[in-house]
Coordinates of C-alpha atoms and ligand atoms in Angstrom, one line a residue:
M17 CA 19.9 -5.3 31.5
T18 CA 23.4 -4.2 32.5
Q19 CA 25.6 -2.3 30.2
H20 CA 28.3 -5.0 29.7
L21 CA 25.8 -7.1 27.8
A22 CA 25.2 -4.6 25.1
A23 CA 26.3 -5.9 21.7
P24 CA 27.1 -3.5 18.9
A25 CA 25.0 -3.5 15.8
A26 CA 26.8 -4.9 12.7
P27 CA 28.9 -3.7 11.1
A28 CA 30.7 -1.2 13.2
S29 CA 28.9 2.1 13.2
G30 CA 30.1 5.0 11.1
T31 CA 29.7 3.4 7.6
H32 CA 26.5 4.2 5.8
T33 CA 25.7 1.2 3.6
D34 CA 21.9 1.3 3.1
W35 CA 22.2 -2.4 3.8
W36 CA 18.5 -3.0 4.1
R37 CA 17.6 -1.7 0.6
G38 CA 18.6 -4.9 -1.1
A39 CA 18.8 -7.2 1.9
V40 CA 17.7 -10.9 1.8
I41 CA 16.1 -11.4 5.3
Y42 CA 15.5 -14.9 6.6
Q43 CA 12.5 -15.4 9.0
V44 CA 13.2 -17.7 11.9
Y45 CA 10.2 -18.9 13.7
P46 CA 12.0 -19.8 16.9
R47 CA 9.7 -22.6 18.2
S48 CA 10.2 -24.5 15.0
F49 CA 13.7 -23.8 13.8
A50 CA 16.1 -25.7 16.1
D51 CA 15.8 -27.1 19.6
G52 CA 19.0 -26.6 21.7
N53 CA 17.8 -28.3 24.9
G54 CA 15.8 -31.3 23.6
D55 CA 12.4 -30.3 25.0
G56 CA 10.7 -30.5 21.6
M57 CA 10.4 -26.7 21.3
G58 CA 12.8 -24.6 19.4
D59 CA 14.9 -22.0 21.3
L60 CA 17.5 -19.3 21.1
D61 CA 20.4 -21.6 21.7
G62 CA 19.2 -23.7 18.8
V63 CA 19.1 -20.6 16.5
R64 CA 22.5 -19.6 17.7
A65 CA 24.0 -23.0 16.8
R66 CA 22.6 -22.7 13.4
L67 CA 23.8 -19.2 12.5
P68 CA 26.7 -20.5 10.5
Y69 CA 24.1 -22.4 8.3
L70 CA 22.4 -19.0 7.7
R71 CA 25.7 -17.3 6.9
D72 CA 26.5 -20.0 4.4
L73 CA 23.1 -19.9 2.9
G74 CA 24.0 -16.3 2.1
V75 CA 21.3 -14.2 3.7
D76 CA 22.0 -10.7 5.1
A77 CA 19.8 -10.7 8.1
V78 CA 17.6 -12.7 10.3
W79 CA 14.2 -11.8 11.6
L80 CA 13.1 -13.6 14.7
S81 CA 9.5 -14.0 15.4
P82 CA 8.7 -13.3 19.2
F83 CA 10.6 -15.0 21.9
Y84 CA 9.4 -12.8 24.7
S85 CA 7.8 -14.0 28.0
S86 CA 4.3 -15.1 26.9
P87 CA 1.6 -17.6 27.8
Q88 CA 1.8 -18.6 24.1
A89 CA -1.9 -18.1 23.4
D90 CA -0.9 -17.1 19.9
A91 CA 2.6 -18.6 19.6
G92 CA 4.3 -15.6 21.4
Y93 CA 2.4 -12.9 19.6
D94 CA 0.8 -12.4 23.1
V95 CA 3.5 -10.7 25.1
A96 CA 3.4 -10.6 28.9
D97 CA 6.8 -9.0 29.4
Y98 CA 8.5 -7.1 26.5
R99 CA 11.8 -7.0 28.2
A100 CA 12.1 -10.7 29.0
I101 CA 12.8 -13.8 27.2
D102 CA 10.3 -16.7 27.7
P103 CA 12.1 -19.5 29.6
M104 CA 11.0 -21.9 26.8
F105 CA 13.3 -19.9 24.5
G106 CA 16.1 -19.2 26.9
S107 CA 17.3 -16.0 28.7
L108 CA 18.5 -12.5 28.0
L109 CA 22.0 -13.8 28.2
D110 CA 21.1 -16.2 25.4
A111 CA 19.7 -13.4 23.4
D112 CA 22.9 -11.4 23.9
A113 CA 25.1 -14.3 22.8
L114 CA 22.9 -14.8 19.7
L115 CA 23.3 -11.2 18.8
R116 CA 27.1 -11.2 19.3
D117 CA 27.5 -14.4 17.3
A118 CA 25.3 -13.2 14.4
H119 CA 27.2 -9.9 14.2
D120 CA 30.5 -11.7 14.3
L121 CA 29.3 -13.7 11.3
G122 CA 28.2 -10.6 9.5
L123 CA 24.4 -11.2 9.9
R124 CA 22.0 -8.6 11.2
V125 CA 19.2 -9.4 13.6
I126 CA 15.7 -8.0 13.4
V127 CA 13.3 -8.7 16.2
D128 CA 9.5 -8.8 16.3
L129 CA 7.7 -6.0 18.2
V130 CA 4.0 -6.5 19.0
P131 CA 2.5 -3.1 19.9
N132 CA -1.1 -3.6 18.9
H133 CA -2.0 -5.8 21.9
S134 CA -0.3 -7.4 24.9
S135 CA -1.1 -10.8 26.6
D136 CA -3.9 -10.8 29.0
Q137 CA -1.3 -11.8 31.5
H138 CA 0.7 -8.6 31.0
D139 CA 1.0 -6.7 34.4
W140 CA -0.9 -3.6 33.0
F141 CA -3.8 -5.7 32.0
Q142 CA -3.9 -7.8 35.1
R143 CA -3.8 -4.7 37.3
A144 CA -6.5 -3.0 35.1
L145 CA -8.7 -6.0 35.7
R146 CA -8.1 -6.0 39.4
E147 CA -8.7 -2.3 39.9
G148 CA -12.1 -2.6 38.3
P149 CA -14.3 -0.2 36.3
G150 CA -13.4 3.5 36.5
S151 CA -9.7 2.8 37.2
P152 CA -7.3 4.9 35.2
L153 CA -5.4 1.7 34.5
R154 CA -8.2 0.5 32.3
E155 CA -7.6 3.5 29.9
R156 CA -4.4 1.9 28.7
Y157 CA -6.7 -0.7 27.0
H158 CA -10.2 -0.4 25.5
F159 CA -12.6 -1.1 28.3
R160 CA -16.2 -0.2 27.6
T161 CA -19.6 -0.9 29.0
G162 CA -21.8 -3.1 26.9
K163 CA -25.0 -2.4 24.9
G164 CA -28.4 -3.8 25.8
E165 CA -30.4 -3.4 29.0
H166 CA -27.9 -4.9 31.2
G167 CA -24.8 -4.3 29.1
E168 CA -24.9 -7.9 28.0
L169 CA -24.1 -7.1 24.3
P170 CA -20.7 -6.1 23.0
P171 CA -20.0 -2.4 22.7
N172 CA -19.9 -2.5 18.9
D173 CA -20.1 -5.1 16.1
W174 CA -16.4 -5.6 15.4
E175 CA -15.3 -9.2 14.8
S176 CA -12.0 -10.7 15.8
V177 CA -9.5 -11.7 13.1
F178 CA -9.6 -15.1 14.7
G179 CA -13.4 -15.4 14.6
G180 CA -16.1 -14.4 17.0
P181 CA -16.7 -11.0 18.5
A182 CA -13.8 -8.7 19.2
W183 CA -15.0 -8.1 22.7
T184 CA -14.9 -10.2 25.8
R185 CA -16.8 -9.5 29.0
T186 CA -15.0 -9.3 32.3
P187 CA -16.6 -10.7 35.5
D188 CA -17.3 -7.1 36.7
G189 CA -19.5 -6.6 33.5
E190 CA -17.2 -4.4 31.4
W191 CA -16.0 -5.5 28.0
Y192 CA -12.5 -5.2 26.5
L193 CA -11.4 -5.1 22.9
H194 CA -9.3 -7.8 21.3
L195 CA -8.8 -7.8 17.5
F196 CA -7.2 -11.2 17.8
A197 CA -7.7 -13.7 20.6
P198 CA -9.3 -12.9 23.9
A199 CA -5.9 -13.4 25.4
Q200 CA -4.6 -10.4 23.3
P201 CA -6.2 -7.2 24.6
D202 CA -5.6 -4.2 22.4
F203 CA -3.7 -1.3 23.7
N204 CA -5.3 2.1 23.7
W205 CA -2.8 4.2 21.6
E206 CA -4.6 7.4 22.6
H207 CA -2.9 7.0 26.0
P208 CA 0.5 8.7 26.4
A209 CA 1.7 5.9 28.7
V210 CA 1.4 3.4 25.9
H211 CA 3.6 5.7 23.7
D212 CA 6.2 6.1 26.5
E213 CA 6.3 2.4 27.2
F214 CA 6.9 1.4 23.6
R215 CA 9.6 4.0 23.0
S216 CA 11.3 2.6 26.1
I217 CA 10.9 -1.0 24.8
L218 CA 12.5 0.1 21.5
R219 CA 15.4 1.5 23.4
F220 CA 15.8 -1.6 25.5
W221 CA 16.3 -3.7 22.5
L222 CA 18.3 -1.1 20.5
D223 CA 20.7 -1.0 23.5
M224 CA 20.9 -4.8 23.3
G225 CA 22.2 -4.4 19.8
V226 CA 19.3 -5.4 17.5
D227 CA 19.4 -4.1 14.0
G228 CA 15.7 -3.5 13.7
F229 CA 12.1 -4.3 14.4
R230 CA 9.4 -6.2 12.4
V231 CA 6.3 -4.3 13.6
D232 CA 3.4 -6.7 14.1
V233 CA -0.1 -5.5 13.1
A234 CA 1.4 -2.1 12.3
H235 CA -1.8 -1.0 10.7
G236 CA -4.0 -1.8 13.8
L237 CA -2.8 0.6 16.6
V238 CA -5.1 3.4 16.1
K239 CA -8.9 2.9 16.1
A240 CA -11.5 5.3 14.5
E241 CA -12.9 7.8 17.1
G242 CA -15.9 6.5 18.9
L243 CA -15.2 2.9 17.7
P244 CA -18.0 3.0 15.1
D245 CA -19.9 -0.1 14.0
I246 CA -19.1 -1.6 10.7
G247 CA -22.7 -2.5 10.0
R248 CA -22.1 -6.0 8.5
S249 CA -20.9 -9.4 9.6
D250 CA -18.3 -11.6 7.9
Q251 CA -15.8 -8.8 8.3
L252 CA -12.9 -11.2 7.7
K253 CA -13.6 -10.8 4.1
L254 CA -13.0 -7.1 4.2
L255 CA -9.6 -7.3 5.8
G256 CA -6.9 -6.2 3.6
N257 CA -9.4 -4.9 1.0
D258 CA -11.0 -2.0 2.8
V259 CA -10.0 0.7 5.3
M260 CA -11.6 -0.6 8.5
P261 CA -12.4 1.5 11.6
F262 CA -9.7 -0.6 13.4
F263 CA -7.1 -1.0 10.5
D264 CA -5.1 1.4 8.5
Q265 CA -6.2 4.5 10.2
D266 CA -4.2 7.6 9.3
G267 CA -3.3 8.2 13.0
V268 CA -0.8 5.3 13.0
H269 CA 1.7 7.2 11.0
E270 CA 2.4 9.7 13.8
I271 CA 3.5 6.8 16.0
Y272 CA 6.1 5.6 13.4
R273 CA 7.5 9.0 13.0
S274 CA 8.2 9.1 16.6
W275 CA 9.8 5.7 16.5
R276 CA 12.0 6.6 13.6
K277 CA 13.4 9.5 15.7
V278 CA 14.3 7.0 18.3
L279 CA 16.1 4.8 15.8
T280 CA 18.2 7.7 14.3
E281 CA 19.6 8.3 17.7
Y282 CA 21.4 5.0 17.3
A283 CA 24.3 4.2 15.0
G284 CA 24.3 1.2 12.7
E285 CA 21.3 1.9 10.3
R286 CA 18.7 0.1 12.4
I287 CA 15.4 -0.4 10.6
L288 CA 11.6 -0.7 11.1
V289 CA 9.6 -3.1 9.0
A290 CA 5.8 -2.8 8.8
E291 CA 3.5 -5.7 8.8
A292 CA 0.7 -3.6 7.4
W293 CA -2.4 -5.1 5.8
T294 CA -3.5 -2.4 3.5
P295 CA -6.0 -2.4 0.7
T296 CA -3.4 -1.3 -1.9
V297 CA 0.4 -1.0 -2.3
E298 CA 0.0 2.7 -2.4
R299 CA -1.4 2.7 1.2
A300 CA 1.4 0.4 2.2
A301 CA 3.9 2.9 0.8
A302 CA 2.6 5.5 3.4
Y303 CA 4.2 3.4 6.1
V304 CA 7.6 3.8 4.5
R305 CA 7.8 7.5 3.9
Q306 CA 11.3 9.0 4.6
D307 CA 10.5 9.8 8.2
E308 CA 8.6 6.6 9.1
M309 CA 9.5 2.9 8.6
H310 CA 12.1 1.5 6.2
Q311 CA 10.2 -1.4 4.6
A312 CA 6.8 -2.8 4.4
F313 CA 5.9 -6.4 3.7
N314 CA 4.4 -6.7 0.2
F315 CA 1.3 -8.9 0.8
Q316 CA -0.1 -8.1 -2.6
Y317 CA 2.9 -10.0 -4.0
L318 CA 2.5 -12.8 -1.5
G319 CA -1.0 -13.3 -2.7
T320 CA -0.3 -13.3 -6.4
H321 CA -0.6 -16.6 -8.4
W322 CA 2.1 -18.1 -10.5
D323 CA 0.8 -16.2 -13.6
A324 CA 3.0 -13.9 -15.7
A325 CA 0.3 -11.2 -16.3
E326 CA -0.7 -11.0 -12.7
L327 CA 2.9 -11.0 -11.5
R328 CA 3.8 -8.2 -13.9
E329 CA 0.9 -6.0 -12.7
V330 CA 1.8 -6.4 -9.0
I331 CA 5.6 -5.9 -9.7
D332 CA 4.9 -2.7 -11.6
A333 CA 2.4 -1.4 -9.0
S334 CA 4.8 -2.2 -6.1
L335 CA 7.8 -0.4 -7.7
A336 CA 5.6 2.6 -8.8
A337 CA 4.1 2.8 -5.3
M338 CA 7.5 2.8 -3.5
R339 CA 9.6 5.0 -5.9
P340 CA 8.0 8.3 -4.8
V341 CA 8.6 7.7 -1.2
G342 CA 12.2 6.5 -1.8
A343 CA 11.6 3.1 0.0
P344 CA 12.8 -0.2 -1.6
A345 CA 10.0 -2.5 -2.7
T346 CA 9.9 -5.9 -0.9
W347 CA 9.1 -9.3 -2.0
V348 CA 7.9 -12.3 0.0
L349 CA 6.3 -15.7 -0.9
S350 CA 5.8 -17.3 2.6
N351 CA 5.7 -16.6 6.2
H352 CA 4.3 -18.1 9.4
D353 CA 0.8 -17.1 8.7
V354 CA 0.2 -18.5 5.3
T355 CA 0.2 -21.8 3.5
R356 CA 3.7 -22.4 2.2
H357 CA 4.0 -21.3 -1.4
A358 CA 5.2 -24.8 -2.5
T359 CA 1.7 -25.9 -1.5
R360 CA -0.2 -22.8 -2.7
F361 CA 1.3 -23.3 -6.2
A362 CA 0.5 -27.0 -6.1
N363 CA -3.3 -26.3 -6.0
P364 CA -5.6 -24.5 -8.5
P365 CA -5.4 -20.7 -8.3
G366 CA -8.0 -18.7 -6.6
L367 CA -8.1 -20.6 -3.2
G368 CA -6.3 -17.9 -1.4
T369 CA -3.3 -18.1 1.0
Q370 CA -4.9 -20.3 3.5
L371 CA -5.5 -23.9 2.4
R372 CA -5.2 -27.4 3.7
T373 CA -5.0 -29.5 0.5
A374 CA -1.7 -30.9 -0.6
G375 CA -2.4 -30.6 -4.4
D376 CA 0.2 -31.8 -6.9
R377 CA 3.4 -31.6 -5.0
A378 CA 5.8 -32.0 -7.8
L379 CA 4.1 -29.2 -9.7
G380 CA 4.1 -27.0 -6.6
L381 CA 7.8 -27.5 -6.0
R382 CA 8.7 -26.8 -9.6
R383 CA 6.7 -23.5 -9.5
A384 CA 8.1 -22.6 -6.1
R385 CA 11.7 -22.9 -7.3
A386 CA 10.9 -20.8 -10.4
A387 CA 9.0 -18.3 -8.3
T388 CA 12.0 -18.0 -5.9
L389 CA 14.4 -17.2 -8.7
L390 CA 12.0 -14.6 -10.0
M391 CA 11.6 -13.0 -6.5
L392 CA 15.3 -12.8 -5.8
A393 CA 15.9 -11.1 -9.2
L394 CA 13.5 -8.2 -8.4
P395 CA 14.8 -4.8 -7.3
G396 CA 14.5 -4.4 -3.6
S397 CA 14.6 -6.6 -0.5
A398 CA 13.4 -10.2 -0.3
Y399 CA 12.1 -12.3 2.7
V400 CA 12.7 -16.0 3.0
Y401 CA 10.7 -18.0 5.5
Q402 CA 12.5 -20.9 7.2
G403 CA 12.3 -24.2 5.4
E404 CA 11.4 -22.7 2.0
E405 CA 15.0 -23.1 1.1
L406 CA 14.3 -26.8 1.5
G407 CA 11.2 -26.7 -0.7
L408 CA 9.1 -27.7 2.2
P409 CA 5.4 -28.2 1.5
D410 CA 2.8 -27.2 4.1
V411 CA 1.9 -30.1 6.3
T412 CA -1.7 -30.4 5.3
E413 CA -2.5 -33.6 7.1
L414 CA -2.0 -32.6 10.7
P415 CA -4.8 -34.1 12.9
D416 CA -7.1 -31.7 14.6
E417 CA -6.0 -32.7 18.1
V418 CA -2.5 -31.4 17.6
R419 CA -3.3 -28.1 16.0
Q420 CA -2.5 -25.0 18.1
D421 CA -3.3 -22.1 16.0
P422 CA -5.8 -20.0 18.0
S423 CA -7.9 -19.4 14.9
F424 CA -8.5 -23.1 14.8
V425 CA -9.1 -23.5 18.5
R426 CA -11.4 -20.5 18.6
A427 CA -13.6 -20.2 15.6
S428 CA -16.2 -22.3 14.0
G429 CA -15.8 -22.4 10.2
Q430 CA -12.1 -21.5 10.4
D431 CA -9.6 -24.3 10.1
G432 CA -6.4 -23.4 11.8
F433 CA -4.4 -23.5 8.6
R434 CA -1.4 -21.8 10.2
D435 CA 0.0 -24.8 11.9
G436 CA 0.9 -26.4 8.6
C437 CA 3.7 -24.0 7.9
R438 CA 5.0 -24.1 11.5
V439 CA 6.0 -27.7 11.7
P440 CA 9.7 -28.0 12.9
I441 CA 12.1 -28.2 10.0
P442 CA 14.2 -31.2 9.2
W443 CA 18.0 -30.9 9.5
T444 CA 19.1 -34.6 9.2
T445 CA 17.8 -37.5 7.2
E446 CA 17.3 -39.6 10.4
G447 CA 17.2 -39.3 14.1
S448 CA 14.9 -37.8 16.7
S449 CA 12.8 -35.1 15.1
Y450 CA 15.1 -35.2 12.0
G451 CA 17.9 -33.2 13.8
F452 CA 15.4 -30.5 15.0
G453 CA 16.5 -31.4 18.5
A454 CA 17.4 -34.3 20.8
G455 CA 13.8 -34.8 21.8
G456 CA 10.6 -34.7 19.9
S457 CA 8.9 -31.9 18.1
W458 CA 6.0 -29.8 19.3
L459 CA 4.0 -30.5 16.2
P460 CA 4.4 -33.8 14.6
Q461 CA 6.7 -34.0 11.4
P462 CA 5.4 -36.1 8.6
T463 CA 7.1 -39.3 7.6
G464 CA 9.6 -38.7 4.8
W465 CA 10.5 -35.3 6.3
G466 CA 14.2 -36.5 6.5
E467 CA 14.4 -36.7 2.7
L468 CA 13.8 -33.0 2.6
S469 CA 16.4 -32.2 5.3
V470 CA 19.4 -29.9 5.1
Q471 CA 21.6 -33.0 5.3
A472 CA 19.9 -34.7 2.4
Q473 CA 20.0 -31.7 0.2
T474 CA 23.5 -30.4 0.9
G475 CA 25.9 -31.1 -1.9
D476 CA 23.1 -32.2 -4.4
P477 CA 23.3 -29.7 -7.2
A478 CA 19.7 -30.4 -8.2
S479 CA 18.3 -29.7 -4.6
T480 CA 16.3 -26.7 -3.7
L481 CA 18.8 -25.9 -0.9
E482 CA 21.6 -25.7 -3.3
L483 CA 19.5 -23.6 -5.7
Y484 CA 18.9 -21.1 -2.9
R485 CA 22.7 -21.1 -2.0
S486 CA 23.7 -20.5 -5.6
A487 CA 21.0 -17.9 -6.1
L488 CA 22.0 -15.9 -3.0
A489 CA 25.8 -16.1 -4.0
V490 CA 25.0 -14.9 -7.5
R491 CA 22.8 -12.1 -6.2
R492 CA 25.8 -10.8 -4.2
E493 CA 28.0 -10.7 -7.3
Q494 CA 25.9 -9.8 -10.3
P495 CA 25.1 -6.1 -10.7
G496 CA 21.5 -5.4 -11.2
L497 CA 20.2 -8.2 -9.1
G498 CA 18.1 -7.0 -6.1
A499 CA 19.2 -3.4 -6.7
G500 CA 17.5 -0.2 -7.6
D501 CA 13.9 0.7 -7.8
S502 CA 13.0 -0.1 -11.5
L503 CA 13.4 -2.6 -14.2
E504 CA 13.0 -2.7 -18.0
W505 CA 10.5 -5.2 -19.4
L506 CA 11.6 -7.0 -22.4
E507 CA 9.3 -8.4 -25.1
A508 CA 8.3 -12.0 -24.4
P509 CA 5.6 -14.6 -25.5
E510 CA 2.4 -14.8 -23.5
G511 CA 3.0 -16.3 -20.1
V512 CA 6.7 -15.4 -20.0
L513 CA 8.2 -12.6 -18.1
A514 CA 11.5 -11.0 -19.2
F515 CA 13.2 -8.0 -17.7
R516 CA 16.6 -6.4 -17.6
R517 CA 18.4 -4.4 -15.0
E518 CA 22.0 -3.2 -15.7
S519 CA 23.9 -6.3 -17.0
F520 CA 21.3 -8.8 -15.8
V521 CA 18.3 -10.3 -17.5
C522 CA 15.7 -12.6 -16.0
T523 CA 13.3 -14.8 -17.9
A524 CA 10.5 -16.7 -16.3
N525 CA 8.2 -19.1 -18.1
T526 CA 5.1 -19.3 -15.9
T527 CA 3.2 -21.7 -18.2
G528 CA 2.9 -25.4 -18.1
A529 CA 4.6 -25.8 -21.6
A530 CA 8.1 -25.2 -23.0
V531 CA 8.5 -21.9 -24.7
R532 CA 11.3 -20.9 -27.2
I533 CA 12.8 -17.5 -27.0
A534 CA 16.0 -15.8 -28.3
V535 CA 19.0 -16.4 -26.0
P536 CA 19.5 -13.1 -24.1
G537 CA 23.0 -13.7 -22.8
R538 CA 25.1 -16.2 -20.7
I539 CA 23.3 -18.4 -18.3
L540 CA 24.0 -17.6 -14.7
L541 CA 21.4 -19.9 -13.0
S542 CA 18.2 -21.8 -13.7
N543 CA 15.8 -23.9 -11.7
A544 CA 15.7 -26.5 -14.4
E545 CA 18.0 -27.8 -17.2
V546 CA 17.7 -25.5 -20.2
E547 CA 19.1 -26.1 -23.7
T548 CA 20.3 -23.5 -26.0
A549 CA 20.9 -24.0 -29.8
D550 CA 21.2 -21.6 -32.7
G551 CA 20.7 -18.5 -30.6
K552 CA 17.5 -20.0 -29.3
V553 CA 16.7 -21.3 -25.8
E554 CA 13.9 -23.6 -24.9
L555 CA 12.5 -22.6 -21.5
P556 CA 10.9 -25.6 -19.9
A557 CA 7.5 -25.2 -18.1
D558 CA 7.8 -23.3 -14.8
T559 CA 11.4 -22.3 -15.3
T560 CA 13.2 -19.1 -14.4
V561 CA 16.6 -18.4 -15.9
W562 CA 19.1 -15.7 -14.9
W563 CA 21.4 -14.4 -17.6
A564 CA 24.4 -12.1 -17.7
V565 CA 24.2 -9.8 -20.7
Ligands
GLC24 C1 0.5 -10.9 13.0 C2 1.3 -12.1 13.2 C3 0.4 -13.3 13.5 C4 -0.4 -13.1 14.8 C5 -1.1 -11.7 14.7 C6 -1.5 -11.2 16.0 O1 -0.4 -11.0 11.9 O2 2.1 -12.3 12.1 O3 1.1 -14.5 13.6 O4 -1.3 -14.0 15.1 O5 -0.3 -10.7 14.1 O6 -0.4 -10.8 16.8

C-alpha cells in the first residue's frame, strides 16, 4: 500500500467526540448487500454506491464483515491474506475509495479482524504443512501428535463449533486444532510472531484510514495450558454458558491491551469491538476495561425474548456491568450468525436464536418494529444488521442444495441456519435480483422479496424503512436517547416497560393485548397508531412509543 492511498479517519483528527459511545452501527455483510459488477456476489463497489442510502438512513458507522482474500470456506471468516481484498469483492483501491466516500459522507468504517484462526490456504499454514513435523513454522498454529497406539485419535476431546472434532489429521500424521471448520486452523497466540503479525495488520488498516475493528472470536485466542480435555460431549451446549479451556481465558486481555496501545497512536478515535461469547455480561465487561476494547456485543440482549420482565433484567444487568468499567452498553437484535429477529419473534419463545420455521410473520414483524424502537431508546450504542430496516424475515425455506453455511455442510444434526439471514437484500420492486445487482444472487431470493425492497418502502410512512429513518433522525435530536449509562424505570402495568432519561420517555407494551396507561408526554414516534384521550393512552399490543416530556 503506498502512502498516497491513505484516507484520513472521519472527522478530521483533533476533536474528541466519543462518537462511539452512542453510535448506531450498521452491519454490512458484503456478499449480500449490493453487487456492483453483476456477478451475483455483493462487492465493495456495490457498498460504495449505496453509502448515500446509509447516510440518509441516519446511521453513524458501517461495520463490514470480512472482504479479505479468502477461499470462502466460512464466507470470508477464513482469511488467506489479511492485507489483500478478495477479487470477488474488489481491490485495495476499491477499499480506499469506499473509505474516502464514507468519510466524505460523515460515516465511519469499521472492518472485521479475524485473529483466532486463518484460512488453511494462508501462507503460514501452507508452509507449516510443507515443512512437516518439528518445523518451527508449525508452532504458529496448534499442531500435536494424536493419542492412541498410532496417534490415530485426536489430541484431546474438544469439539468444533461447527460440529465434529476440533482436530484434523494431516497426511504426515500430526493433528491441528480448528475451533471452527477444518479450513480455519487456530493460531497459537503463545507465539510472539503471531502477536507481531497482528499488530502489523492493525497498522496496515489504520494507515488505510479505518475507524476501528470488530474483533472476531475475541474470546478464543488463548487456550488453557496443556489443552486439557473437557470430559463430556455435546460441548456446543456449553458455549456461551461456561468458561471453556478454549474460550474466555483470562490471557486474552493482555492481547487487547497491546492493541489498544497501537490504536492510541492514531488520531481520530479508532475503536475495537469485541465479539466475545461470555457466560455473563460481567465477563463481557472485562473486554472493555479502559485499557482494552471500546465496545463488546451484547449477546445476552440478542438472545432475550420479547418479554418485559426478561428485557428489564438484561437491560439492568448490562448497564450495571458496563458502568464500573466506563464502557457504553451495546444493543443488538440481529447479525449474520443468527435467525433474523423478525422471524425469532414470529415463533414461540424458547427456541433459541437458530431456527428455520417461519412462524407468524405478521406477529414477528410487529414485535420486531417495537423491539427496534426499544433498542434504539436505550443508553449506549446500537447495532443494525443489513435488511432489518426493511423488516426482512429469515429465508427459512432455502433448499438444502443451495445452503453454504459450513455448519450445514459439515455437521450431522446441525442445520445450517445461518444462510437464511444472508440472502441478498432487495433494493427494487422488480428486476434482476430485485436491484441487488445486474445479475443473479448467490443465494436465491424468495418470491415477493421485491415488496419488501427499499424502493417499495421509501416514502410509505407505515413502512419499516421509514420507521427506522424517523427513529434515527429523532435519536440524533432528542436529548436522552442513546446517551449515558443509566435510566430511570417508571411504574408500569405487567408486560409494559417504561423508562425515562432526561426529557425522554419510552413505553413498550410487550404483551399481545392493548394496555392503558397515563400519557407521559408528547408523542415523538411509535411503531403503531396510538390514541390518547383524557390523559390516558391505549398502547396497542407490541407497541413502543417514544415521548418527549
Ligand atoms: C464469528 C463470525 C462467524 C464465523 C466465526 C468463525 O462468530 O461471526 O460468522 O463463522 O466467527 O470465524
